[in-house]
CSV table of C-alpha atoms in Angstrom, one decimal:
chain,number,residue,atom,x,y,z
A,22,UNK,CA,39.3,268.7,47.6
A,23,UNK,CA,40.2,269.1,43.9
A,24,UNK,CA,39.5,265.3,42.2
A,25,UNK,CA,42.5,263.6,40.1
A,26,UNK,CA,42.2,264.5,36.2
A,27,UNK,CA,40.5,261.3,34.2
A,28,UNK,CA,43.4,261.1,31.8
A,29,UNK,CA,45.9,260.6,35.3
A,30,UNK,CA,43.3,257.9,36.2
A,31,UNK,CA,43.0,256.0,33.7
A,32,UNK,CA,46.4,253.8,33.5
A,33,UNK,CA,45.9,253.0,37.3
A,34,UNK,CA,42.4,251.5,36.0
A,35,UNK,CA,44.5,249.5,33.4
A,36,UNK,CA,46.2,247.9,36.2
A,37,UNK,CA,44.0,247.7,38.4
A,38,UNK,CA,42.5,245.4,35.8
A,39,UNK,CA,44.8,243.1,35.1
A,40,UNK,CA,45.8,242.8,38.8
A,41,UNK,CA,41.9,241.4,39.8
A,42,UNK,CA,41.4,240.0,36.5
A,43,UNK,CA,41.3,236.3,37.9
A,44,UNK,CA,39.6,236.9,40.5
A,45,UNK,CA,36.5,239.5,39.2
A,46,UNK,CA,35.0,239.5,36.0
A,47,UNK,CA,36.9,241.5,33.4
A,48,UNK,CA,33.3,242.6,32.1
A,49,UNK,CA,32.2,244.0,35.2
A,50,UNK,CA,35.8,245.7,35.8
A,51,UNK,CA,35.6,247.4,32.7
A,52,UNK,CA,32.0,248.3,33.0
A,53,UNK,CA,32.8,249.9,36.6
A,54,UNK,CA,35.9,251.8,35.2
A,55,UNK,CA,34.2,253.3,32.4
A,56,UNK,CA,31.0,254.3,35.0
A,57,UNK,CA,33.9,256.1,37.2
A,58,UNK,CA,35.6,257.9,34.6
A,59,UNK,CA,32.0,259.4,33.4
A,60,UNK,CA,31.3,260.1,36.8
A,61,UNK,CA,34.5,261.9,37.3
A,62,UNK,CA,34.2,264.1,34.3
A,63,UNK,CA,31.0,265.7,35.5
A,64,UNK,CA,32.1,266.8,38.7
A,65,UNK,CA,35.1,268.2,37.2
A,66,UNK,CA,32.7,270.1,34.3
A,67,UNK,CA,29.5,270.8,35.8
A,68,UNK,CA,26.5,272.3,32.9
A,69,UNK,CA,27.5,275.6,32.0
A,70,UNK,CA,25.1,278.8,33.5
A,71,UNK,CA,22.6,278.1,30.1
A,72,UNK,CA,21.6,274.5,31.1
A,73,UNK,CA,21.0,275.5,34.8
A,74,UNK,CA,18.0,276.5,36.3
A,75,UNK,CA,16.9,280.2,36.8
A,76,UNK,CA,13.8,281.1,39.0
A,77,UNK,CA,11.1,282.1,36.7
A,78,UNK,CA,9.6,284.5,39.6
A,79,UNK,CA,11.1,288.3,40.5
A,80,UNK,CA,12.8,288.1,43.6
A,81,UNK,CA,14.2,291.0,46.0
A,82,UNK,CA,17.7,290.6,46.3
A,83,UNK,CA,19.1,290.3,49.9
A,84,UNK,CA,22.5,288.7,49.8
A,85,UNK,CA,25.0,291.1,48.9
A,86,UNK,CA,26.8,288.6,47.2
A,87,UNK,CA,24.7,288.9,43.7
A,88,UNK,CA,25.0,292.6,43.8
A,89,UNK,CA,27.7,294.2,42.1
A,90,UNK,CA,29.7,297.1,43.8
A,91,UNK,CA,28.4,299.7,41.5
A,92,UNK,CA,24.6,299.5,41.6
A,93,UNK,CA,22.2,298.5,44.0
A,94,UNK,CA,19.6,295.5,42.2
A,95,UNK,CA,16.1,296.4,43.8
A,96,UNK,CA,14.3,293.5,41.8
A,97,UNK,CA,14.9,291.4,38.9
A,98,UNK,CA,12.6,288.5,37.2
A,99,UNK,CA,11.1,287.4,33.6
A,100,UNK,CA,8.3,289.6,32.3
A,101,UNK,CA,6.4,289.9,29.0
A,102,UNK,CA,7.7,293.2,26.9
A,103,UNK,CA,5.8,294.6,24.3
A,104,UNK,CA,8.1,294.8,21.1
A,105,UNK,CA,8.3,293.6,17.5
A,106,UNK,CA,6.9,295.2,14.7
A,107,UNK,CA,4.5,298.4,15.4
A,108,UNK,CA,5.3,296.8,19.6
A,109,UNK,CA,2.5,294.7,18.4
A,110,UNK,CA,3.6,291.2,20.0
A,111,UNK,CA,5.1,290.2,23.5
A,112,UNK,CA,8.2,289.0,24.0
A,113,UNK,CA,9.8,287.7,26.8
A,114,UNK,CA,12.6,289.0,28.4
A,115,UNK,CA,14.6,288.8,31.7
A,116,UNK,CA,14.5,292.2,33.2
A,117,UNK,CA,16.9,293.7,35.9
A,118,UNK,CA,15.7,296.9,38.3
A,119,UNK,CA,18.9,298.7,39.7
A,120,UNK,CA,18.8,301.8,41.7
A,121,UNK,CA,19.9,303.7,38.4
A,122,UNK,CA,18.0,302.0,35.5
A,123,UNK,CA,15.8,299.1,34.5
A,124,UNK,CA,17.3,296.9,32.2
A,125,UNK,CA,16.3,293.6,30.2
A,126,UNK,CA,18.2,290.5,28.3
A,127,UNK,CA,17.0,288.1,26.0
A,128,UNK,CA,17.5,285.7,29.3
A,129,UNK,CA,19.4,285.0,33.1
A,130,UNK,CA,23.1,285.5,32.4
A,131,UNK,CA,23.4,287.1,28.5
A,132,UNK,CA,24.2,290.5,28.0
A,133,UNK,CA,21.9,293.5,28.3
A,134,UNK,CA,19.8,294.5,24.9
A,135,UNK,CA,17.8,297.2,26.6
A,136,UNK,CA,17.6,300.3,29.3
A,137,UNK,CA,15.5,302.6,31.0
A,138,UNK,CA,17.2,305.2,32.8
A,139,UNK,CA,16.0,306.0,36.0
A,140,UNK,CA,15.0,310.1,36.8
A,141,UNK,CA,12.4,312.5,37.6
A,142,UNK,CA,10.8,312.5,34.0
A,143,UNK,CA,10.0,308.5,34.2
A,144,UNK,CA,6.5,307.7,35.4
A,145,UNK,CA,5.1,304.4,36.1
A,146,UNK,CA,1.6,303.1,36.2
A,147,UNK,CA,-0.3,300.0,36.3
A,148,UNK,CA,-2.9,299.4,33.3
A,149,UNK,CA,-6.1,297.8,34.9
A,150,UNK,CA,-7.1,296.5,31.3
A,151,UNK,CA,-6.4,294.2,29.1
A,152,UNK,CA,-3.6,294.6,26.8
A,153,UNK,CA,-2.8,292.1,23.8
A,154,UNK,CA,-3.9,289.2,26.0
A,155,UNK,CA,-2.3,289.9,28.9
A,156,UNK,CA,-4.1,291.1,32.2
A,157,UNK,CA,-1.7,292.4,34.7
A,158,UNK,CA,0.2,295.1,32.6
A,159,UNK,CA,2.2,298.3,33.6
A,160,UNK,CA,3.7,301.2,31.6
A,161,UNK,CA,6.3,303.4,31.7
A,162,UNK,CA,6.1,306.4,30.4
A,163,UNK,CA,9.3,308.7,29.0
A,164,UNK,CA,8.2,312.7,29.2
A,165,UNK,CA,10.9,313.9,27.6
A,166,UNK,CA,10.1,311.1,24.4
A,167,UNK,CA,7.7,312.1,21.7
A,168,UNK,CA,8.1,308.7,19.5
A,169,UNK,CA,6.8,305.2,19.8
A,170,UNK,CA,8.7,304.0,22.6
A,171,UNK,CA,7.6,307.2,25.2
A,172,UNK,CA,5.5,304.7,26.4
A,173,UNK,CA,6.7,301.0,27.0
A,174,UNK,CA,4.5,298.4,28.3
A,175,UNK,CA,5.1,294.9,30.3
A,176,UNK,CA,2.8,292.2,31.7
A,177,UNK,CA,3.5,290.0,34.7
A,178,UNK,CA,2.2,286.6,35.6
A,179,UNK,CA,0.4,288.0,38.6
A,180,UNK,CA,-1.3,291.1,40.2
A,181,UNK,CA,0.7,290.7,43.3
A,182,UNK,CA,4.0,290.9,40.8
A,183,UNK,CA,3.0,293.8,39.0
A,184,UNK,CA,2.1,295.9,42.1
A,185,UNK,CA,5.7,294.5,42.9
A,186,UNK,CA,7.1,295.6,40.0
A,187,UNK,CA,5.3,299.4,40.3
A,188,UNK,CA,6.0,299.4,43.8
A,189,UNK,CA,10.0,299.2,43.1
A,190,UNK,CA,10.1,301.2,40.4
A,191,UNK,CA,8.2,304.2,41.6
A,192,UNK,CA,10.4,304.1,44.8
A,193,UNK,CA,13.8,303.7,42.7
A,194,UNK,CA,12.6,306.6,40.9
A,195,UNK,CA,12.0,308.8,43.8
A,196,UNK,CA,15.3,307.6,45.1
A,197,UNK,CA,17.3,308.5,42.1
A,198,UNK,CA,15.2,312.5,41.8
A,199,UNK,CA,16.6,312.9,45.4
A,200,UNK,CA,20.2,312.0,44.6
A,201,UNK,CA,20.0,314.1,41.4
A,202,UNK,CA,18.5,317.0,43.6
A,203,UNK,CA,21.3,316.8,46.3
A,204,UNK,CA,24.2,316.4,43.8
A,205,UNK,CA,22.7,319.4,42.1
A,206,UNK,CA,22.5,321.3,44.8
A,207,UNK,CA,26.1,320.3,46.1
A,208,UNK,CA,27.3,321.6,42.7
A,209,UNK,CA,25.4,324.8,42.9
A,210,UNK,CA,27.0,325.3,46.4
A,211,UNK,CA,30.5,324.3,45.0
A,212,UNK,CA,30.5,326.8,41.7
A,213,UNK,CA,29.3,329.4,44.3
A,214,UNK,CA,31.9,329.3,46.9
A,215,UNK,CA,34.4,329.1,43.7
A,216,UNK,CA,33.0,332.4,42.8
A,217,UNK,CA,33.1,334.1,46.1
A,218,UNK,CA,36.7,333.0,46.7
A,219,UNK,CA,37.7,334.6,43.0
A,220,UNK,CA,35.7,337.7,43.9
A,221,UNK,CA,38.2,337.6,46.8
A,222,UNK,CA,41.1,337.1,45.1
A,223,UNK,CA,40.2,339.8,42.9
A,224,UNK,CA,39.5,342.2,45.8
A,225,UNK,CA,42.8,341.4,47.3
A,226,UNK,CA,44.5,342.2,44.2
A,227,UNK,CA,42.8,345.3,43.7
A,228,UNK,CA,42.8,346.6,46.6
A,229,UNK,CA,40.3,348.0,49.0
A,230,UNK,CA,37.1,349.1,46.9
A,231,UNK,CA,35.2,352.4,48.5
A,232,UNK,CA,31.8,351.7,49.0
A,233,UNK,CA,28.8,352.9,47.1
A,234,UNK,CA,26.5,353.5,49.7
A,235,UNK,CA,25.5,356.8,51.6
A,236,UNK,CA,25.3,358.5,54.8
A,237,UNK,CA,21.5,357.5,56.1
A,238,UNK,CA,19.0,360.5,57.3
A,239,UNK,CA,19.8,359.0,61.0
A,240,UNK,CA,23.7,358.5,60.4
A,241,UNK,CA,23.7,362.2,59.5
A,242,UNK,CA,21.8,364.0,62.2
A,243,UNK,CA,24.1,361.5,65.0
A,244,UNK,CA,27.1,363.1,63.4
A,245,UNK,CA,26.0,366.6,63.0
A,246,UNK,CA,24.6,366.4,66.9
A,247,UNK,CA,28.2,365.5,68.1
A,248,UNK,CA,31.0,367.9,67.9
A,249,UNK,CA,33.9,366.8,66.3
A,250,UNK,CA,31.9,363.9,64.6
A,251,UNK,CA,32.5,365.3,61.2
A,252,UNK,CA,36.4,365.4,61.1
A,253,UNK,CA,36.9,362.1,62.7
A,254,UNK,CA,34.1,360.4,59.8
A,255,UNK,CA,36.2,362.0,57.1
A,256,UNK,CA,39.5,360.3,58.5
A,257,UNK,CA,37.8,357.1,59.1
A,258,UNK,CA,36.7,357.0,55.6
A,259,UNK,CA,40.0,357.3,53.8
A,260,UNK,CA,41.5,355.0,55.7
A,261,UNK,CA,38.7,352.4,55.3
A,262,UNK,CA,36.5,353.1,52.2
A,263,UNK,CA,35.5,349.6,52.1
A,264,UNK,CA,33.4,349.8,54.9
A,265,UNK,CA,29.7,350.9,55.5
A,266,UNK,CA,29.5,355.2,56.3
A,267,UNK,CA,27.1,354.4,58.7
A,268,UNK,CA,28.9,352.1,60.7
A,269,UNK,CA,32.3,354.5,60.3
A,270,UNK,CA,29.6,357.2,61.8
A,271,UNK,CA,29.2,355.3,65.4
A,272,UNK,CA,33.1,354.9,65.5
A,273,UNK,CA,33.4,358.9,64.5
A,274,UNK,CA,31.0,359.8,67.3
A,275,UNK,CA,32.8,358.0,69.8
A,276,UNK,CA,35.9,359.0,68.8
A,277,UNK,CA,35.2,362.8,67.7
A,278,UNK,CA,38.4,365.2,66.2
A,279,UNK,CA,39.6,366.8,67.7
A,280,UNK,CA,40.6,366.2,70.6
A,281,UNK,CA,41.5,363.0,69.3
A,282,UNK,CA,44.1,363.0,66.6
A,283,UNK,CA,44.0,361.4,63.5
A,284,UNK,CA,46.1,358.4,64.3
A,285,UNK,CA,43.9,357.8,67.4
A,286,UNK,CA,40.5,357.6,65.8
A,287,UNK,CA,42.2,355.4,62.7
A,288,UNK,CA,43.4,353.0,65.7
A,289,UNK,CA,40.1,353.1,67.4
A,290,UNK,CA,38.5,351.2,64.5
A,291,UNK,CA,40.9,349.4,63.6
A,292,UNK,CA,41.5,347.9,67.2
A,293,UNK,CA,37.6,346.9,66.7
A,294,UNK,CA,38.3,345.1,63.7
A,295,UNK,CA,41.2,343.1,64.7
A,296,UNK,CA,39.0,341.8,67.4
A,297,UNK,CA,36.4,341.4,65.0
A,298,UNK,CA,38.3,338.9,63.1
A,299,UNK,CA,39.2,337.3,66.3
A,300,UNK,CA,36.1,335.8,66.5
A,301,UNK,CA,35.3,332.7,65.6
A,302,UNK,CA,33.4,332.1,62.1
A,303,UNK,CA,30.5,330.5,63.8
A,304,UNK,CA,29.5,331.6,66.8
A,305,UNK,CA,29.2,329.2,70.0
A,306,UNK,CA,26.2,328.3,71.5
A,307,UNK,CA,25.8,330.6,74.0
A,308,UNK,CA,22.1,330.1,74.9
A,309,UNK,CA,23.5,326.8,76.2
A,310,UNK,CA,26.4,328.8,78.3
A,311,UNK,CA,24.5,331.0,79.6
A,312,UNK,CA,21.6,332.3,81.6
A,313,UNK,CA,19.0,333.4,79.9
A,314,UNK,CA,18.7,336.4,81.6
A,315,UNK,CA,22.4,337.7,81.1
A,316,UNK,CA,22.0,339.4,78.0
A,317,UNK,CA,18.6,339.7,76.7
A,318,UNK,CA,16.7,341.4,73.6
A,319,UNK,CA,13.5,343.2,76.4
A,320,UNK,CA,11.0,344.6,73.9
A,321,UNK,CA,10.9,348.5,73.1
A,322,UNK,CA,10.8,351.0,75.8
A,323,UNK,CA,8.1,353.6,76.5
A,324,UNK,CA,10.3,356.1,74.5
A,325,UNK,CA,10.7,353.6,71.6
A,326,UNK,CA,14.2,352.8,72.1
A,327,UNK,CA,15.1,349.1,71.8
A,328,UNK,CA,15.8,347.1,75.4
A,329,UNK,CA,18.8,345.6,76.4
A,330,UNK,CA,18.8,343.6,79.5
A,331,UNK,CA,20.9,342.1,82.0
A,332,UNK,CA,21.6,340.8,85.5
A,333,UNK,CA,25.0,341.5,86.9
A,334,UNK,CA,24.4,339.0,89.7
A,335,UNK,CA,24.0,335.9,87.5
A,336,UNK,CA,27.8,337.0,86.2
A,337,UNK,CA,30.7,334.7,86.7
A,338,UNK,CA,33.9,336.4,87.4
A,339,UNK,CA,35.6,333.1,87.4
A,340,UNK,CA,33.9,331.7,85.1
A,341,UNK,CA,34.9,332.1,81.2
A,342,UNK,CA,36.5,335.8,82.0
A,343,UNK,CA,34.9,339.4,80.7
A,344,UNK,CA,35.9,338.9,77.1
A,345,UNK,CA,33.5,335.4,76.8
A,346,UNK,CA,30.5,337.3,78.0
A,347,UNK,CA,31.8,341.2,75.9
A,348,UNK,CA,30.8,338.4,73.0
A,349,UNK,CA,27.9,337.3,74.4
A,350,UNK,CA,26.9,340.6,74.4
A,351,UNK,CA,28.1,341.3,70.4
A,352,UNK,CA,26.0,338.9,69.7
A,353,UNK,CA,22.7,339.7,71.0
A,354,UNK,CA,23.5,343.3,69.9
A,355,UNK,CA,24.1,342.1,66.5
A,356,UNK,CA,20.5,340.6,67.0
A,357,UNK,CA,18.8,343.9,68.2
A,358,UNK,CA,21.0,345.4,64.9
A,359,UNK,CA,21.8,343.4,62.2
A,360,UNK,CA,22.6,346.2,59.7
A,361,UNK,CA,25.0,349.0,59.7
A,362,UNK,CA,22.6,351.5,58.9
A,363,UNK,CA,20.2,350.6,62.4
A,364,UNK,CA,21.3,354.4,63.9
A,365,UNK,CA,18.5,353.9,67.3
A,366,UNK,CA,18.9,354.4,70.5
A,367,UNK,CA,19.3,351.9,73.1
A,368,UNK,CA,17.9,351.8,76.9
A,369,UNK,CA,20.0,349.4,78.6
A,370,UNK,CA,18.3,348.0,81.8
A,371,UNK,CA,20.9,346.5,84.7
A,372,UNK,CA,19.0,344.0,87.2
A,373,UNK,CA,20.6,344.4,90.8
A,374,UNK,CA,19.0,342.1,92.3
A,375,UNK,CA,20.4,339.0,94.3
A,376,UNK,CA,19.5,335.7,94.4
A,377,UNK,CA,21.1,332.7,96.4
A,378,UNK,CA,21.5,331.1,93.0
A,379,UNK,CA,23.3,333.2,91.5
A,380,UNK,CA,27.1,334.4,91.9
A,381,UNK,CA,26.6,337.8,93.8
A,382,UNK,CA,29.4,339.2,92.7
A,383,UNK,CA,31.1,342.5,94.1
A,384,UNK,CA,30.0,345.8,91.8
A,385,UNK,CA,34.0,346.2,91.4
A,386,UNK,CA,33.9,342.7,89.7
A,387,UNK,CA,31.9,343.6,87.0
A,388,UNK,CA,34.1,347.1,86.3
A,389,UNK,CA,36.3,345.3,84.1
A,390,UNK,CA,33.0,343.9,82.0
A,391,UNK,CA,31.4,347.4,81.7
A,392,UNK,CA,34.2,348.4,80.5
């Protein structure tokens, strides 16, 4: 509850006086309204911050109250600098350790003189020696400084507060390398992703670029082996120059012309990408949908063909659909083959065996996933 001003107290003294006069002592009346009104005007105007006491001892601050919203204070406390003249004498100075600098006042409560900003280049150390008088000293060093004040030195009052002092320091450090490294590196990631979608944009206003690359040995011999592989390549590469030869020369095998026309084998790959970019960006899990032995990477073969395994019992006709495990498959292809220019055979090995575990389907079931 907020007290009454002195100067509204006063009259009401005044006749308060003359009221008890006869009865009290008009000494002692006057003596106890002067002690009030004293006594009132220090609890209205309490010693400003300079007059009060300020713990002379670094302390860890706890309370979120004393820190301010911006930074983080790790420590704070008196310690001895070494400044002056040539950094000859000590001075003492109040000293504040934030999670982005250490900083110093002349004391508690007065504005900031110095600062040590905090990064990878600052390195701390305590001095087991005697320095200028004082016994438990620590430095910090500056490695990107050449001049007097690379290296800066303080004493504490105790071993236990120096260590304290290092302790913090070294570990607000290490903090502050980290955030730079990850801001960094979010940076890096952000003026890369700017450049990849202007590349795009520039693709998209340019048009379709034909690709540098070549027919492979392997592409070659696959296309000369099947009749009709030639033409359909050709047509497949007008219509998408953008895209690897080598992966056009799978699509022109399986689609030779003739007897296919040209419309028919254009459609053929471009049926394949449109599901393509179906997909979803990132694949789901599906070692945690499925089996492991529903699609499977099996080693190499005795002929040195890659193995592709499966076991059409563990299939789930009800479950997901053909077109969820026609991705499964993609992808495990894709791991056999991650490049277009992989032109090797494949010996793909189907398990009919049965187990009460699994779903057993009919063989027409799985007709429309061969397909």
């Amino acid at each position: 509850m907020k007290q009454p001003s002195p100067a509204l107290m006063f009259p009401g003294f005044l006749c308060l006086f003359f009221l008890l006069g006869p009865y009290y002592s008009p000494v002692l009346l006057l003596a106890s309204s002067v002690l009030f009104l004293l006594l009132s005007h220090v609890i209205d105007n309490p010693p400003p911050p300079s007059l009060q006491p300020s713990p002379s001892t670094p302390s860890l601050v706890d309370s979120d109250d004393d820190v301010p919203q911006c930074t983080y204070i790790r420590l704070s406390g008196t310690l001895l600098k070494r400044g002056g003249l040539r950094l000859s004498t000590w001075q003492s100075r109040h000293f504040t350790l934030s999670s982005e600098s250490m900083s110093w006042s002349e004391s508690s409560g007065k504005g900031t003189i110095g600062c040590i900003p905090l990064a990878s280049h600052i390195k701390v150390s305590a001095v087991n020696k005697i320095v200028g008088g004082e016994k438990y000293c620590f430095q910090v060093v500056d490695g990107t400084r050449s001049d007097a004040k690379a290296v800066r030195e303080f004493a504490c009052a105790s071993e236990q507060e120096r260590d304290m002092w290092v302790s913090e320091l070294e570990s607000a450090i290490s903090s502050e390398g980290l955030r730079k490294s990850e801001l960094e590196e979010e940076e890096h990631e952000k003026k890369q992703e700017q450049k990849e979608q202007t590349e795009q944009k520039e693709q998209q206003e340019e048009g379709p670029q034909a690709t540098t690359e070549s027919l492979s040995p392997a592409a070659e011999k696959l296309i000369s082996a099947t009749p009709g592989a030639a033409g359909s390549h050709a047509i497949l590469s007008r219509a998408f120059p953008q895209r690897h030869p080598d992966e056009l020369a799978r699509f022109a095998c399986a689609k030779p012309s003739p007897p296919a026309s040209a419309d028919a084998v254009t459609a053929f790959f471009q049926n394949h990408l449109t599901w393509e970019a179906e997909q979803p960006t990132t694949p789901p899990p599906y070692t945690d949908k499925f089996p492991k032995a529903v699609y499977a990477k099996g080693g190499i073969a005795k002929d040195g063909s890659s193995v592709f395994f499966t076991q059409g019992a563990i299939f789930d006709p009800n479950g997901g659909g053909t077109e969820l495990y026609a991705r499964h498959a993609a992808e495990v292809m894709k791991s056999i083959y991650p490049n277009p220019s992989d032109m090797h055979q494949t010996s793909f090995f189907l398990d009919i065996r049965t187990d009460k575990s699994f779903f057993n389907p009919k063989g027409f079931a799985l007709l429309p996933l061969f397909k």
